[in-house]
Each structure stands twice: as structure tokens, then as C-alpha cells.
Short mmCIF file of C-alpha atoms and ligand atoms in Angstrom, two decimals:
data_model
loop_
_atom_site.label_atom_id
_atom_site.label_comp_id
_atom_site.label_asym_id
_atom_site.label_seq_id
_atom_site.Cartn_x
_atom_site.Cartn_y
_atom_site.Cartn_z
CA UNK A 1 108.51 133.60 56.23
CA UNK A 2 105.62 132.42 58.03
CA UNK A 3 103.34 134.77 57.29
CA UNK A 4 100.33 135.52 60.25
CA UNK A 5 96.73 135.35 59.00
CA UNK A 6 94.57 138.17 58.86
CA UNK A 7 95.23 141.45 60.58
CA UNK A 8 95.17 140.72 63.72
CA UNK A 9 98.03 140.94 66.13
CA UNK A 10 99.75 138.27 68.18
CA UNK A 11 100.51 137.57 71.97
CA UNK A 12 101.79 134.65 73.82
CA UNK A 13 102.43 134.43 77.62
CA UNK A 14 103.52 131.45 79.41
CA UNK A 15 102.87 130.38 83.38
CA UNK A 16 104.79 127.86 85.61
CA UNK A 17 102.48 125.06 87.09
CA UNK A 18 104.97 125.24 90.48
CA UNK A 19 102.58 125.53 93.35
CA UNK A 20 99.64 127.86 93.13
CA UNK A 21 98.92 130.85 91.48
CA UNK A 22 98.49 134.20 94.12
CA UNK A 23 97.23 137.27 93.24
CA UNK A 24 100.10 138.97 91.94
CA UNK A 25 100.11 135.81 88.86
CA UNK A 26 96.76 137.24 88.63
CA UNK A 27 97.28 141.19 88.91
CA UNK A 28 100.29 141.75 87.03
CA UNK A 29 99.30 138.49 84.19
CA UNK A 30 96.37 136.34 84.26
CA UNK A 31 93.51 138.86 84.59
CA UNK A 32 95.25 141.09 81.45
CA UNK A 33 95.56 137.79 79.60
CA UNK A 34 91.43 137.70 79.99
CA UNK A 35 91.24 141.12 78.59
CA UNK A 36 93.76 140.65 76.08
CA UNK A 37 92.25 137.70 74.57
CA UNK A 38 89.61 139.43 73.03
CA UNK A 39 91.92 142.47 70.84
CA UNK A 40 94.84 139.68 70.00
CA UNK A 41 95.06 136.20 68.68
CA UNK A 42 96.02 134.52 72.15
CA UNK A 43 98.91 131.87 72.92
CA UNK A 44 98.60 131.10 76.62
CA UNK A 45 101.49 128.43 77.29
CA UNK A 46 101.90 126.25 80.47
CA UNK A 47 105.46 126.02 81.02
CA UNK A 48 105.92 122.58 82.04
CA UNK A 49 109.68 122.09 80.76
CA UNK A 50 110.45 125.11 82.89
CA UNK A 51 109.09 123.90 85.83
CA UNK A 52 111.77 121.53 85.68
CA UNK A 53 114.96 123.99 85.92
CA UNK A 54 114.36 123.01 89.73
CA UNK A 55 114.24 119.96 91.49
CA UNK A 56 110.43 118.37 90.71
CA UNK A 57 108.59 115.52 91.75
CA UNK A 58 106.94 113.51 88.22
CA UNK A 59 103.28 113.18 89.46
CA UNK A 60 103.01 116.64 91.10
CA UNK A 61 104.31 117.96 87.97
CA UNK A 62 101.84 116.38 85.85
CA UNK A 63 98.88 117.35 88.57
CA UNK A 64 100.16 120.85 89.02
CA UNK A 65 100.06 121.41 85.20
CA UNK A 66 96.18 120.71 85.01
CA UNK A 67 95.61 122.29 87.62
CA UNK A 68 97.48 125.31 86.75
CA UNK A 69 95.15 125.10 83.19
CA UNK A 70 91.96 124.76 85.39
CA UNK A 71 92.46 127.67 87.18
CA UNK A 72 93.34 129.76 84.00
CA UNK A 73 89.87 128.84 82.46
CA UNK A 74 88.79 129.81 85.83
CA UNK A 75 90.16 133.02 85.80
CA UNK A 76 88.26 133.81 82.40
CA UNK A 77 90.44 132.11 79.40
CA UNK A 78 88.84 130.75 76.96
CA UNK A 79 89.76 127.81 75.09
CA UNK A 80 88.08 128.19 72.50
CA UNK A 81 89.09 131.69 71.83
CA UNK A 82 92.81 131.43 72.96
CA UNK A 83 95.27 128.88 72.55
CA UNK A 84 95.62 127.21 75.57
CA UNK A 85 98.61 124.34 75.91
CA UNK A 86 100.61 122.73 77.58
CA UNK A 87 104.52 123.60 76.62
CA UNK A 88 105.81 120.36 76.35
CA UNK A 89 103.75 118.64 74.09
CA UNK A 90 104.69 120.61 71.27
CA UNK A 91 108.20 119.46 70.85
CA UNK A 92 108.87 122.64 68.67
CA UNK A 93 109.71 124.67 71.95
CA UNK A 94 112.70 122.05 72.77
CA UNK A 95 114.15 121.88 69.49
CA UNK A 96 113.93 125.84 68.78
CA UNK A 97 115.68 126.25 72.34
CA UNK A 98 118.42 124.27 71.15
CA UNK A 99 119.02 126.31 68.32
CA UNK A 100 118.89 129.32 70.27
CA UNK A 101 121.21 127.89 72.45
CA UNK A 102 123.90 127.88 70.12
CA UNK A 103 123.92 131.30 68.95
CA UNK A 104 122.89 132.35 73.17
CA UNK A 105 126.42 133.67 74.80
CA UNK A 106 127.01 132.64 78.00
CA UNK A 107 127.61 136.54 79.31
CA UNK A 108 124.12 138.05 78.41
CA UNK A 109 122.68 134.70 80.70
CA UNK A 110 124.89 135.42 83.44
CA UNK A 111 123.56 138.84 83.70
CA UNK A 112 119.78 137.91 84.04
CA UNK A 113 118.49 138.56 87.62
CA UNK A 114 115.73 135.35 87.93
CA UNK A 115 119.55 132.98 87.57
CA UNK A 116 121.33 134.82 90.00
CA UNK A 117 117.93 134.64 92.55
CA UNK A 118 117.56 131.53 92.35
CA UNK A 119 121.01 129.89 91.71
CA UNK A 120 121.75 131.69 94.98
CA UNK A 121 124.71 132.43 94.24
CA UNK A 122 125.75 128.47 93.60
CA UNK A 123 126.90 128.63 90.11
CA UNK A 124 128.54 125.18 90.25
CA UNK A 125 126.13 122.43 91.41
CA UNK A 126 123.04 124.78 90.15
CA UNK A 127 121.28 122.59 87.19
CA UNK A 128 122.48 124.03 83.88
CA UNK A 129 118.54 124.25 82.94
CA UNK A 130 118.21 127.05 85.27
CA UNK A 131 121.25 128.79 83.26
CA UNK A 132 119.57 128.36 79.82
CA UNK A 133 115.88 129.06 81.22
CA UNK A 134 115.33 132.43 79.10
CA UNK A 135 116.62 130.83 76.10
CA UNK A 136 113.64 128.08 76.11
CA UNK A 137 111.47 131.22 77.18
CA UNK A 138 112.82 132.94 74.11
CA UNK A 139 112.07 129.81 71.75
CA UNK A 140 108.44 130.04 73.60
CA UNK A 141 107.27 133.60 71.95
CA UNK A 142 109.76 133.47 68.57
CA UNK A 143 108.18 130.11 67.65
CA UNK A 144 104.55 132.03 67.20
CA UNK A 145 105.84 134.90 65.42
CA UNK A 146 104.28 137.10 68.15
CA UNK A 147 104.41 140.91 68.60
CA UNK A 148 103.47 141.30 72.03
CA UNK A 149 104.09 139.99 75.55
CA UNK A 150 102.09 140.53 78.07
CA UNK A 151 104.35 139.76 81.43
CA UNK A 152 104.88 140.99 84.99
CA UNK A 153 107.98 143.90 85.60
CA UNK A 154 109.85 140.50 86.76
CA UNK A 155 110.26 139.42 83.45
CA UNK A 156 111.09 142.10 81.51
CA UNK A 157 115.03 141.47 81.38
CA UNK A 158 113.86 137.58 79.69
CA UNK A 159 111.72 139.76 77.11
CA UNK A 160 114.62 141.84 76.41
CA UNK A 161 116.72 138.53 76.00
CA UNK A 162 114.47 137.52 73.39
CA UNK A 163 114.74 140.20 71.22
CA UNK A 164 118.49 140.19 71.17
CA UNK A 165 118.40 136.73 70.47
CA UNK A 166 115.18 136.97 68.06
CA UNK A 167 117.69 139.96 66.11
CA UNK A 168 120.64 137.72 66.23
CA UNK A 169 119.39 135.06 64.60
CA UNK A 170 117.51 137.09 61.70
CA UNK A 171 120.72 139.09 61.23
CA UNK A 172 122.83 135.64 60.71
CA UNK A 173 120.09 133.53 58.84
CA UNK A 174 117.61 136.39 57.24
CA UNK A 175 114.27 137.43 58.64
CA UNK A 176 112.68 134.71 60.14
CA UNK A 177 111.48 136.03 63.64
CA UNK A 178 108.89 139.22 64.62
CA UNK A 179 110.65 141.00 67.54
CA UNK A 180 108.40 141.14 70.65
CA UNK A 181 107.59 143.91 72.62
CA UNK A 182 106.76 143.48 76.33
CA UNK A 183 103.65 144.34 77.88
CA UNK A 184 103.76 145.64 81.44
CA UNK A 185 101.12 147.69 82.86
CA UNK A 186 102.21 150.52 85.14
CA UNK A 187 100.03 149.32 87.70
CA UNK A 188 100.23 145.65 89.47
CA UNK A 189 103.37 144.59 87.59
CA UNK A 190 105.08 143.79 91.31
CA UNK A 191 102.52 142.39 93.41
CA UNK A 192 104.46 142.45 96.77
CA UNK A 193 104.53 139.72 99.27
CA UNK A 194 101.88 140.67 102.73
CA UNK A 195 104.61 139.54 105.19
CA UNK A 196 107.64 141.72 103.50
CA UNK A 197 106.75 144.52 101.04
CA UNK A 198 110.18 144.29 99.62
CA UNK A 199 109.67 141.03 98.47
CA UNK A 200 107.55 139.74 95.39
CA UNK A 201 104.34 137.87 96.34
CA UNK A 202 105.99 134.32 94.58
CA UNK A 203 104.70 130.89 94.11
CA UNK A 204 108.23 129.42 95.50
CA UNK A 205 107.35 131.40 98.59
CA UNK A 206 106.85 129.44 101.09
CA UNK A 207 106.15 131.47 104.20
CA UNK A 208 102.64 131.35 105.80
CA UNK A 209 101.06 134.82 105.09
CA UNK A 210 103.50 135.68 102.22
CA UNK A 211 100.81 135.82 99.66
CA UNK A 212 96.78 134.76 98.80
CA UNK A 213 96.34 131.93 96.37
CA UNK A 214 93.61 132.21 94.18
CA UNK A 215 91.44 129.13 95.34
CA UNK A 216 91.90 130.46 99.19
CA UNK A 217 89.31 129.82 101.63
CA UNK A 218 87.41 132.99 102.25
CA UNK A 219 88.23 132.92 106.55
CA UNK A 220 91.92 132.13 105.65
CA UNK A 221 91.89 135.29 103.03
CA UNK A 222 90.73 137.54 105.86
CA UNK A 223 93.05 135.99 108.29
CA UNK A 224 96.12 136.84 105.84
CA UNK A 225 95.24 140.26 105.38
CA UNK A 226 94.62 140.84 108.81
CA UNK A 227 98.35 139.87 109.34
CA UNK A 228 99.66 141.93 106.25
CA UNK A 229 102.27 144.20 107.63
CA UNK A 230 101.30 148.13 107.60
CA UNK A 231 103.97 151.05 107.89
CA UNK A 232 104.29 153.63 110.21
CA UNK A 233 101.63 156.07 111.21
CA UNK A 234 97.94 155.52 110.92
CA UNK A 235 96.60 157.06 107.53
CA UNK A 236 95.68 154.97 104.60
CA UNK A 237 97.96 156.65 101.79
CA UNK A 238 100.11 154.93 99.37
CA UNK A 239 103.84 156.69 98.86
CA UNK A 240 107.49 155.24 98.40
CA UNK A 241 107.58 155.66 102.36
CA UNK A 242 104.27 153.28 102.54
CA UNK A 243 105.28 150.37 100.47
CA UNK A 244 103.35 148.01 102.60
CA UNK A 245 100.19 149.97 102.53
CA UNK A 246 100.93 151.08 99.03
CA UNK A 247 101.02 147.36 98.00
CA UNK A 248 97.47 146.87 99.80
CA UNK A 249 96.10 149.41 98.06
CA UNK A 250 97.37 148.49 95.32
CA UNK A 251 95.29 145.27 95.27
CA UNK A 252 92.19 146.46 96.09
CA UNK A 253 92.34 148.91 93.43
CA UNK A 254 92.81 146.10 91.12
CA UNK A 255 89.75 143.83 92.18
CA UNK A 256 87.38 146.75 93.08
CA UNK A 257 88.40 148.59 89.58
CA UNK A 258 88.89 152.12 91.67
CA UNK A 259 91.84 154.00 91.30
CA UNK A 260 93.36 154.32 94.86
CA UNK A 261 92.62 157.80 94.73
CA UNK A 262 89.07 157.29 95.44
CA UNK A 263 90.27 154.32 97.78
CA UNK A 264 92.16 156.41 99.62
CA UNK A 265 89.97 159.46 100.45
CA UNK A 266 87.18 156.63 101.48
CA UNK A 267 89.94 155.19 103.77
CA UNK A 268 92.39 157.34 104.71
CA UNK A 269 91.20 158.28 108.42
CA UNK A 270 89.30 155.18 109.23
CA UNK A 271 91.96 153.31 110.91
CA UNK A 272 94.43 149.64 109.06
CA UNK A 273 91.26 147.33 110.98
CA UNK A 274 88.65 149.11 108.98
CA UNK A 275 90.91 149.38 105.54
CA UNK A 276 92.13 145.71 106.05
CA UNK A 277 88.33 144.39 106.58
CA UNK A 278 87.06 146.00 103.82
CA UNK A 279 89.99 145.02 101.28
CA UNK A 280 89.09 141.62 102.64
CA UNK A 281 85.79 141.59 101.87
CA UNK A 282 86.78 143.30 98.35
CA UNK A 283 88.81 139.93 97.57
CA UNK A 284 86.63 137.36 99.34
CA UNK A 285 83.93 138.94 96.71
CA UNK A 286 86.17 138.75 93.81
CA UNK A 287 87.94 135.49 94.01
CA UNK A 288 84.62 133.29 95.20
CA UNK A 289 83.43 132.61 91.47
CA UNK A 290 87.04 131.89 90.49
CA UNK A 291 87.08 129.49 93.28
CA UNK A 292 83.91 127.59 92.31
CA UNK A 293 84.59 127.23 88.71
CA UNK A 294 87.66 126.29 89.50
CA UNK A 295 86.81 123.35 91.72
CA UNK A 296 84.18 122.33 89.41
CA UNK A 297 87.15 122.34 86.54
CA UNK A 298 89.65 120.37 88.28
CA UNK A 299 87.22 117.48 89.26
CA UNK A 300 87.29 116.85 85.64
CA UNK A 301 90.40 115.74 84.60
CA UNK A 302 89.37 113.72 81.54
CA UNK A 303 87.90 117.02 80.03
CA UNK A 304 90.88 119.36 81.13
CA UNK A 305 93.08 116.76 79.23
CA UNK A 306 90.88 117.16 76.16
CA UNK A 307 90.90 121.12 76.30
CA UNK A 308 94.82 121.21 76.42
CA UNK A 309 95.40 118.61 74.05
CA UNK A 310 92.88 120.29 71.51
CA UNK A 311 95.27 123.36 72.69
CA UNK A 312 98.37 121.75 71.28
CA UNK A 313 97.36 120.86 68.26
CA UNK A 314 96.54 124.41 67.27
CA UNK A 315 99.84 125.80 68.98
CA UNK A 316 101.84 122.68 66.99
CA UNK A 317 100.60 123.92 63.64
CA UNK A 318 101.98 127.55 63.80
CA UNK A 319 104.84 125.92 65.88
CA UNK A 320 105.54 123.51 62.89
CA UNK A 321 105.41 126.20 60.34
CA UNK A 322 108.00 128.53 61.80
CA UNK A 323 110.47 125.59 62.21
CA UNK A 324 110.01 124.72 58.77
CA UNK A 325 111.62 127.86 58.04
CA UNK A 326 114.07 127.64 60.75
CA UNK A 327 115.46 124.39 59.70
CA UNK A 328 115.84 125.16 56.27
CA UNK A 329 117.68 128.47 57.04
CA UNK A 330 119.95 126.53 59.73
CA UNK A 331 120.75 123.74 57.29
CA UNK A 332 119.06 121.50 59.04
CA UNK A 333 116.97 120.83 56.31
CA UNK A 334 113.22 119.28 55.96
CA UNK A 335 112.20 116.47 58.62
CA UNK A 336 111.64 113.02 56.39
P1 LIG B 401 107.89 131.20 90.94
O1 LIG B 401 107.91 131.74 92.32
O2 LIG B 401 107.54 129.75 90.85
O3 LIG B 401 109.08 131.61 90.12
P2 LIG B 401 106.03 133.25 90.13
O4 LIG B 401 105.07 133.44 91.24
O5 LIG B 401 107.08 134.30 89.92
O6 LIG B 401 106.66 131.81 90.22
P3 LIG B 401 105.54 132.74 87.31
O7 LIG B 401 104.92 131.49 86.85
O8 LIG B 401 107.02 132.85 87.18
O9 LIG B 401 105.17 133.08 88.81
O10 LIG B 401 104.88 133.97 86.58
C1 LIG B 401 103.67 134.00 85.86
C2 LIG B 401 103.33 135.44 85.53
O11 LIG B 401 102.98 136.14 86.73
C3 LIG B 401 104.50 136.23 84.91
O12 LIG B 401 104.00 137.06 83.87
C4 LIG B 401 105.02 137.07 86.04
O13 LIG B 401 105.61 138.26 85.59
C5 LIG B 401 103.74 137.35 86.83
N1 LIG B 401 104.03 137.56 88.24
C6 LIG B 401 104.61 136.68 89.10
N2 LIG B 401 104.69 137.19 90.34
C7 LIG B 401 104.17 138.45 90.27
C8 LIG B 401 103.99 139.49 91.23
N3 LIG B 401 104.33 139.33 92.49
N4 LIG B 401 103.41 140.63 90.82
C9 LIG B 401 103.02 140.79 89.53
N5 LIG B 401 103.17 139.85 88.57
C10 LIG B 401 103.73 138.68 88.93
N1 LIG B 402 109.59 132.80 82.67
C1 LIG B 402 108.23 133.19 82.86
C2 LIG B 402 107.23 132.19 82.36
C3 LIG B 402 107.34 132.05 80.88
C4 LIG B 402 106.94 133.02 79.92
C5 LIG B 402 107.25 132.44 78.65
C6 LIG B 402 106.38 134.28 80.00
C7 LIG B 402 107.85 131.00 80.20
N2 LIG B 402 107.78 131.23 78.87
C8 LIG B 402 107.02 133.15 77.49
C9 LIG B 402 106.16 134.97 78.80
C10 LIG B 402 106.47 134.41 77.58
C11 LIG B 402 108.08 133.42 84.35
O1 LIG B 402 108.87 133.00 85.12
N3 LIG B 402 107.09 134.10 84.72
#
């Protein structure tokens, strides 16, 4: 078995470069990821091949990817503390996928609720990469041998995939995989969209004033939150009969650091125009360094390319080292 240096624990998270990130990428993943780096040995993994599973266009792909890395080192990873790569040039992922593939069942993907979302229902002309998504996901955190994964409340069914599928295979072949846990913090694990607080704030969201990217101009932040939807009545209160407000105030807490408790008895008479300028002010605040490191990053393509390839490297040796041991236990034997 590959055995894991040292004492210290493992995680490894992935993020699709499809559009741009919002604040719920941030809330419920990036901004943990930050944190996390500094108590675990980090694997932070653009998902590149699973930007694919829908229709994509080659050079925004490739753009979308850096740009996706830029705004992660924006956000606070650090390179040269964390692995930082890009998923498909370690051609580990791909092969371990296939493996998993073949001891995957077709039931246990039908059930997963991201397919039926976004198949829409279509389950003949939908690309057969969409099917087999949480199986390249799995082959993502089994190929690092990692304990932990820190992830949104969307993906928790795909964590729970990979640990039947991480079991299956040791039960068949011997013990070759750790079995991850998922990470998934009570609070900001469903970020909900400002238009429709029954909907997830997404990336593939295309409406207007659905959710805040993270490189937003200030007036256009204010503007969005201005529009955010409120429920009934006048007070400032979260409560399952408040999910729009609830949501607000659920993102404020998160960039201010104050439990909405304390947000609420500040805010809870003064009126939505009051609340709403104040949470705007809260993000304008929060996301302006983010914004200017990240422009500064993604001018520099030559030295993103150099950070993510350095990336690789290090995610390719640990990735080699666990198929090693895979192959060999498959029968596929040693590469020449
Ligand atoms: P897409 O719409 O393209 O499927 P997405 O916005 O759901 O994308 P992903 O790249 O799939 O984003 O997810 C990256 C991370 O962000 C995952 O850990 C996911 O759980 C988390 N995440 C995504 N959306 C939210 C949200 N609205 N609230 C909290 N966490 C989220
Ligand atoms: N499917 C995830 C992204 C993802 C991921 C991973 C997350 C791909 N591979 C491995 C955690 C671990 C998503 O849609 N958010």
C-alpha cells in the first residue's frame, strides 16, 4: 500500500473551471479550502475533464481553467503549500476512472441527483460522460489516498459514491484505497441563488441577478443585492419561513465572521434597504482584495502555467504511486 508520509492527514477537493466562481463556490468550498490548507496536506484539483460532461468550447476551456486557478490563489491558496493542478494533466485520474468504471453499476449512477439535474430528464441523447461523472470524481480523491473531503451539501451523494466504490474495490482486490469522509460545514453548504431562494447560487446559472461572482464590480454587487428577493413581512430574521432573508444573512455572516445572531439583533427593525446596503458594503469590503490579486494573477499567464504545471508534477507522483499498486492488484501489471 502506498503508505502517506508523516502524520499528517490528507484532503483533496476539486472545482469546475465552467464560468465563474460566486460566492456560494466560495462559502460552502474555497474559503474552507484556505483554512484547511494549513491543518492537512492539501490536493486542490481543477476539474478540467469534468468540465467536459457538457457541451464545451476548446479555447474557453483552456482560458477558463487558468482562470479558475488564478482566482483560487486569489482567494488565499497557496501553491506552495497545497497542491494545486490541473486534473487532466495527470493522466492517472483517466485511467483510475476506467477501472472504477468497471466495477461502478449502472443503478447506484442512476440514483445520483447532479445526473438526473442536469440530464433533464433526457437519458438517451445525454453524453454518457455526464452518466459516469462521479466515477472520475471518485478516481479524483482514491488516487491520493485521502481521508477527508471538504465539499458543499451538493456533493455529498458523489462522496458517498466514492466510498462504496473505494470499499468495493478493496473488498475484491485487498486494501488499496483510504475511505473518505466528507466535509460539510453546517453553515454555507447551500449558498442559495438571490433571484430564487429555492435554487442553488450555480455557475451554469445563467440568469442576471442569480448569484455574485467573485471578481464583480463593486456598483454591480450592490445593484444585485438590492434586487435579491426578501420574504414577507419587514423584520430581518432568518427561519425556514424566511429562506430568502435567511440565505442573506447567511452570507453576511460568512464575510463579516458574526454569527447572525448578532446580525440580526443589529438589523432586525431597521428596514431590507438598510440590511441590504450594509450586507453590500460587507461584500464590496471583502471581495475587493480578491478582485485585485486576482486581476493582477490572470494578466500573467506564463506564470499561472508554471504554478499548475509545478502542481502536477507533485499530484503525478502520489498519483503514480497508488496506480502502481492498482495495476498490479488488477492484473494489469507494471507499465514498460
Ligand atoms: P456548475 O453550476 O457548473 O455545476 P457549481 O456552481 O455547482 O457549478 P462546482 O464547480 O460544481 O460549482 O463546485 C465547486 C464547489 O463549490 C463544490 O464543493 C460545491 O459543493 C461548492 N458549491 C457549489 N455551489 C454552491 C452553493 N450554492 N453553495 C455552497 N457550496 C457550493
Ligand atoms: N463534482 C464536484 C467537483 C469535483 C470534486 C472532485 C469535488 C470533481 N472532483 C473531487 C471533490 C472531490 C462538483 O461538481 N462540485
Amino acid at each position: 500500500m502506498n503508505v502517506i508520509q508523516g502524520s499528517q492527514r490528507r484532503i483533496f477537493s476539486g472545482i469546475k473551471p465552467t464560468g465563474e466562481p460566486h460566492l456560494g463556490n466560495y462559502i460552502g468550498a474555497i474559503r474552507r479550502w484556505v483554512d484547511l490548507q494549513h491543518e492537512y496536506e492539501s490536493f486542490y484539483c481543477l476539474v478540467d475533464l469534468h468540465a467536459m460532461t457538457l457541451p464545451w468550447d476548446p479555447e474557453q476551456l483552456s482560458e477558463e481553467t487558468l482562470n479558475m486557478g488564478a482566482m483560487l490563489i486569489a482567494c488565499g491558496i497557496d501553491p506552495d503549500r497545497s497542491v494545486l493542478f490541473r486534473q487532466s494533466q495527470v493522466g492517472q485520474h483517466a485511467e483510475l476512472a476506467w477501472i472504477l468504471t468497471c466495477i461502478a453499476r449502472m443503478g447506484e449512477l442512476r440514483r445520483m441527483v447532479q445526473f438526473k439535474e442536469k440530464s433533464k430528464g433526457d437519458t438517451e441523447s445525454v453524453r454518457a460522460g455526464l452518466f459516469t461523472y462521479p466515477v472520475l470524481q471518485a478516481a479524483d480523491v482514491l488516487l491520493y489516498l485521502a481521508h477527508v473531503v471538504p465539499v458543499g451539501e451538493d456533493q455529498r451523494q458523489h462522496v458517498e459514491l466514492m466510498r462504496d466504490l473505494g470499499g468495493r474495490f478493496n473488498k475484491s482486490f485487498g486494501r488499496t484505497f483510504v475511505i473518505p469522509e466528507p466535509l460539510i460545514s453546517s453553515d454555507g453548504a447551500r449558498i442559495m441563488a438571490l433571484d430564487d431562494p429555492t435554487q442553488k447560487m450555480s455557475k451554469s446559472e445563467t440568469r442576471p441577478n442569480a448569484s455574485i461572482s467573485l471578481a464583480e464590480a463593486p456598483e454591480s454587487i450592490a445593484k444585485k443585492v438590492r434586487s435579491a428577493v426578501t420574504d414577507s413581512g419587514r423584520e430581518v430574521t432568518a427561519g425556514e419561513d424566511k429562506p430568502a432573508l435567511t440565505n442573506l444573512l447567511t452570507i453576511f455572516s460568512a464575510v463579516e465572521g458574526t454569527p447572525v445572531s448578532e446580525l440580526e439583533a443589529t438589523y432586525r427593525s431597521g428596514g431590507y434597504a438598510e440590511f441590504k446596503q450594509a450586507l453590500a458594503d460587507a461584500l464590496v469590503q471583502h471581495l475587493r482584495p480578491i478582485k485585485k490579486r486576482y486581476e493582477d494573477l490572470v494578466g500573467d499567464r506564463a506564470e499561472l502555467e508554471r504554478l499548475l504545471d509545478a502542481g502536477a508534477r507533485r499530484a503525478c507522483e502520489v498519483a503514480e504511486s497508488t496506480m502502481v499498486d492498482v495495476r498490479s492488484r488488477v492484473g494489469l501489471g507494471h507499465r514498460p
